[in-house]
């Protein structure tokens, strides 16, 4: 079903790309005219051409970034509407989850979301967003170096069964596990490292409060899904937590959605990007399936 949906969404967005392309070209011509006129050299075709080239090099990347946001905002609602999505927005500031991520990465960071979607699936509400985190901005400026930019895919779903307490899952790294455990004890955090099963414990460190029902939350299907997500050649870096009736997943991604979107690139050529966006938009659905115990296949 969804290949046809992808093609239809891209085709629907193509007229908007053409209009945006014409608008950008018009803006360049107008900006160049007024710039040259202000410099009192409007009568020189050579200077007009030179300034047109210079302004194009300066402004076109900005136009491309604006178009990427418009492209996602056009395609994603068409994809998500068929899968329980009720809202989709692009751009934004620092949210509660984003603030938590930023706090872990350091104070001098910039954290914004590129897009955010919400919806309902199998009677459970969910949200998913892509975030851009820029680390060490002030230090980078002082050292004249490029800041470290990271992309995070975050999902939150309502857990199908009621529960008390809290559970966290982190990728295992023996030295850091011991350090983190020590810091938690010093901070009197009521989470203790808890074994689940050998195959799962070899990959994840599970910490839980005394009241958390691990056997109910970490179902076999959910554990298989987490192990699959953690595997593969890229060894994905992510963390998960059960708290306040929800499961949260924060995953480091190397390539943001619609990274190939350009004003000069026809939308039908972005089939691979559209498919990747579909997988991101529907990630919460597979998480809910896994929590309900009947998920088969990969999460992302």
GROMACS .gro file of N, CA and C in nm, residues 1-10 71-72 75-85 88 115 117 121 126 128 130 153 255-258 270-287 289 295-300:
model
  180
    1UNK      N    1   0.082  -0.121   0.000
    1UNK     CA    2   0.000   0.000   0.000
    1UNK      C    3   0.085   0.126   0.000
    2UNK      N    4   0.188   0.128   0.088
    2UNK     CA    5   0.253   0.257   0.107
    2UNK      C    6   0.342   0.301  -0.008
    3UNK      N    7   0.398   0.214  -0.098
    3UNK     CA    8   0.470   0.269  -0.214
    3UNK      C    9   0.385   0.362  -0.300
    4UNK      N   10   0.258   0.324  -0.323
    4UNK     CA   11   0.169   0.411  -0.399
    4UNK      C   12   0.140   0.539  -0.322
    5UNK      N   13   0.131   0.528  -0.191
    5UNK     CA   14   0.108   0.646  -0.107
    5UNK      C   15   0.227   0.742  -0.116
    6UNK      N   16   0.348   0.687  -0.116
    6UNK     CA   17   0.468   0.770  -0.128
    6UNK      C   18   0.471   0.843  -0.261
    7UNK      N   19   0.443   0.772  -0.367
    7UNK     CA   20   0.443   0.834  -0.500
    7UNK      C   21   0.338   0.944  -0.510
    8UNK      N   22   0.222   0.918  -0.454
    8UNK     CA   23   0.115   1.017  -0.458
    8UNK      C   24   0.150   1.143  -0.379
    9UNK      N   25   0.213   1.125  -0.262
    9UNK     CA   26   0.250   1.239  -0.179
    9UNK      C   27   0.357   1.324  -0.247
   10UNK      N   28   0.454   1.259  -0.310
   10UNK     CA   29   0.559   1.333  -0.380
   10UNK      C   30   0.503   1.407  -0.501
   71UNK      N   31   0.868   2.121   0.208
   71UNK     CA   32   0.851   1.989   0.149
   71UNK      C   33   0.807   1.887   0.253
   72UNK      N   34   0.874   1.888   0.369
   72UNK     CA   35   0.835   1.795   0.475
   72UNK      C   36   0.693   1.825   0.522
   75UNK      N   37   0.453   1.677   0.251
   75UNK     CA   38   0.449   1.532   0.231
   75UNK      C   39   0.406   1.457   0.358
   76UNK      N   40   0.460   1.497   0.473
   76UNK     CA   41   0.434   1.421   0.596
   76UNK      C   42   0.286   1.410   0.632
   77UNK      N   43   0.206   1.519   0.623
   77UNK     CA   44   0.063   1.503   0.655
   77UNK      C   45  -0.007   1.405   0.561
   78UNK      N   46   0.035   1.400   0.435
   78UNK     CA   47  -0.026   1.307   0.341
   78UNK      C   48   0.010   1.163   0.374
   79UNK      N   49   0.132   1.142   0.423
   79UNK     CA   50   0.173   1.008   0.462
   79UNK      C   51   0.110   0.967   0.595
   80UNK      N   52   0.115   1.057   0.692
   80UNK     CA   53   0.071   1.022   0.826
   80UNK      C   54  -0.079   1.010   0.843
   81UNK      N   55  -0.154   1.082   0.760
   81UNK     CA   56  -0.300   1.080   0.775
   81UNK      C   57  -0.356   0.939   0.757
   82UNK      N   58  -0.289   0.859   0.676
   82UNK     CA   59  -0.336   0.723   0.652
   82UNK      C   60  -0.298   0.628   0.765
   83UNK      N   61  -0.220   0.678   0.864
   83UNK     CA   62  -0.169   0.591   0.970
   83UNK      C   63  -0.197   0.649   1.108
   84UNK      N   64  -0.307   0.721   1.122
   84UNK     CA   65  -0.349   0.768   1.254
   84UNK      C   66  -0.291   0.899   1.298
   85UNK      N   67  -0.214   0.964   1.212
   85UNK     CA   68  -0.155   1.093   1.250
   85UNK      C   69  -0.262   1.201   1.252
   88UNK      N   70   0.073   1.764   1.249
   88UNK     CA   71   0.213   1.767   1.206
   88UNK      C   72   0.255   1.913   1.197
  115UNK      N   73   1.073   1.883   1.304
  115UNK     CA   74   0.931   1.854   1.285
  115UNK      C   75   0.881   1.769   1.402
  117UNK      N   76   0.518   1.518   1.503
  117UNK     CA   77   0.389   1.460   1.464
  117UNK      C   78   0.325   1.396   1.587
  121UNK      N   79  -0.294   0.541   1.764
  121UNK     CA   80  -0.281   0.411   1.697
  121UNK      C   81  -0.322   0.302   1.796
  126UNK      N   82   0.038   0.890   2.059
  126UNK     CA   83   0.183   0.886   2.039
  126UNK      C   84   0.231   1.020   1.986
  128UNK      N   85   0.610   1.182   1.781
  128UNK     CA   86   0.742   1.154   1.727
  128UNK      C   87   0.797   1.284   1.670
  130UNK      N   88   1.178   1.500   1.519
  130UNK     CA   89   1.320   1.501   1.483
  130UNK      C   90   1.381   1.630   1.536
  153UNK      N   91   1.610   1.142   1.681
  153UNK     CA   92   1.471   1.105   1.657
  153UNK      C   93   1.412   1.062   1.790
  255UNK      N   94   2.132   1.094   0.948
  255UNK     CA   95   2.081   1.169   0.835
  255UNK      C   96   1.939   1.213   0.864
  256UNK      N   97   1.912   1.343   0.858
  256UNK     CA   98   1.778   1.392   0.890
  256UNK      C   99   1.684   1.371   0.772
  257UNK      N  100   1.556   1.380   0.799
  257UNK     CA  101   1.454   1.356   0.697
  257UNK      C  102   1.464   1.458   0.584
  258UNK      N  103   1.447   1.411   0.463
  258UNK     CA  104   1.447   1.495   0.343
  258UNK      C  105   1.575   1.577   0.329
  270UNK      N  106   1.273   1.196  -0.487
  270UNK     CA  107   1.299   1.181  -0.345
  270UNK      C  108   1.226   1.060  -0.285
  271UNK      N  109   1.210   0.955  -0.364
  271UNK     CA  110   1.137   0.838  -0.316
  271UNK      C  111   1.205   0.776  -0.194
  272UNK      N  112   1.338   0.771  -0.194
  272UNK     CA  113   1.410   0.712  -0.081
  272UNK      C  114   1.390   0.796   0.045
  273UNK      N  115   1.396   0.928   0.030
  273UNK     CA  116   1.375   1.016   0.146
  273UNK      C  117   1.232   1.004   0.197
  274UNK      N  118   1.137   0.993   0.107
  274UNK     CA  119   0.997   0.981   0.149
  274UNK      C  120   0.974   0.850   0.223
  275UNK      N  121   1.038   0.744   0.178
  275UNK     CA  122   1.023   0.615   0.248
  275UNK      C  123   1.084   0.622   0.387
  276UNK      N  124   1.203   0.687   0.398
  276UNK     CA  125   1.266   0.703   0.530
  276UNK      C  126   1.177   0.786   0.623
  277UNK      N  127   1.114   0.890   0.569
  277UNK     CA  128   1.023   0.971   0.650
  277UNK      C  129   0.904   0.889   0.696
  278UNK      N  130   0.852   0.804   0.609
  278UNK     CA  131   0.739   0.717   0.647
  278UNK      C  132   0.778   0.626   0.763
  279UNK      N  133   0.898   0.569   0.758
  279UNK     CA  134   0.943   0.482   0.866
  279UNK      C  135   0.954   0.560   0.997
  280UNK      N  136   1.001   0.685   0.989
  280UNK     CA  137   1.011   0.766   1.111
  280UNK      C  138   0.874   0.802   1.166
  281UNK      N  139   0.782   0.840   1.078
  281UNK     CA  140   0.648   0.879   1.121
  281UNK      C  141   0.573   0.762   1.185
  282UNK      N  142   0.598   0.641   1.138
  282UNK     CA  143   0.526   0.524   1.189
  282UNK      C  144   0.606   0.444   1.291
  283UNK      N  145   0.722   0.494   1.332
  283UNK     CA  146   0.798   0.426   1.438
  283UNK      C  147   0.714   0.404   1.564
  284UNK      N  148   0.637   0.503   1.611
  284UNK     CA  149   0.555   0.480   1.732
  284UNK      C  150   0.456   0.366   1.716
  285UNK      N  151   0.406   0.343   1.595
  285UNK     CA  152   0.312   0.234   1.575
  285UNK      C  153   0.378   0.100   1.606
  286UNK      N  154   0.499   0.081   1.558
  286UNK     CA  155   0.568  -0.045   1.583
  286UNK      C  156   0.610  -0.058   1.728
  287UNK      N  157   0.639   0.055   1.793
  287UNK     CA  158   0.666   0.049   1.936
  287UNK      C  159   0.542   0.002   2.013
  289UNK      N  160   0.296  -0.180   1.892
  289UNK     CA  161   0.278  -0.322   1.862
  289UNK      C  162   0.371  -0.407   1.948
  295UNK      N  163   0.451  -0.752   1.774
  295UNK     CA  164   0.529  -0.691   1.667
  295UNK      C  165   0.623  -0.793   1.605
  296UNK      N  166   0.630  -0.792   1.472
  296UNK     CA  167   0.723  -0.879   1.399
  296UNK      C  168   0.798  -0.790   1.299
  297UNK      N  169   0.930  -0.804   1.295
  297UNK     CA  170   1.009  -0.725   1.201
  297UNK      C  171   1.083  -0.612   1.269
  298UNK      N  172   1.146  -0.531   1.189
  298UNK     CA  173   1.230  -0.424   1.243
  298UNK      C  174   1.147  -0.304   1.284
  299UNK      N  175   1.203  -0.224   1.375
  299UNK     CA  176   1.136  -0.101   1.418
  299UNK      C  177   1.165   0.013   1.322
  300UNK      N  178   1.288   0.021   1.273
  300UNK     CA  179   1.329   0.131   1.185
  300UNK      C  180   1.439   0.083   1.091
   0.00000   0.00000   0.00000
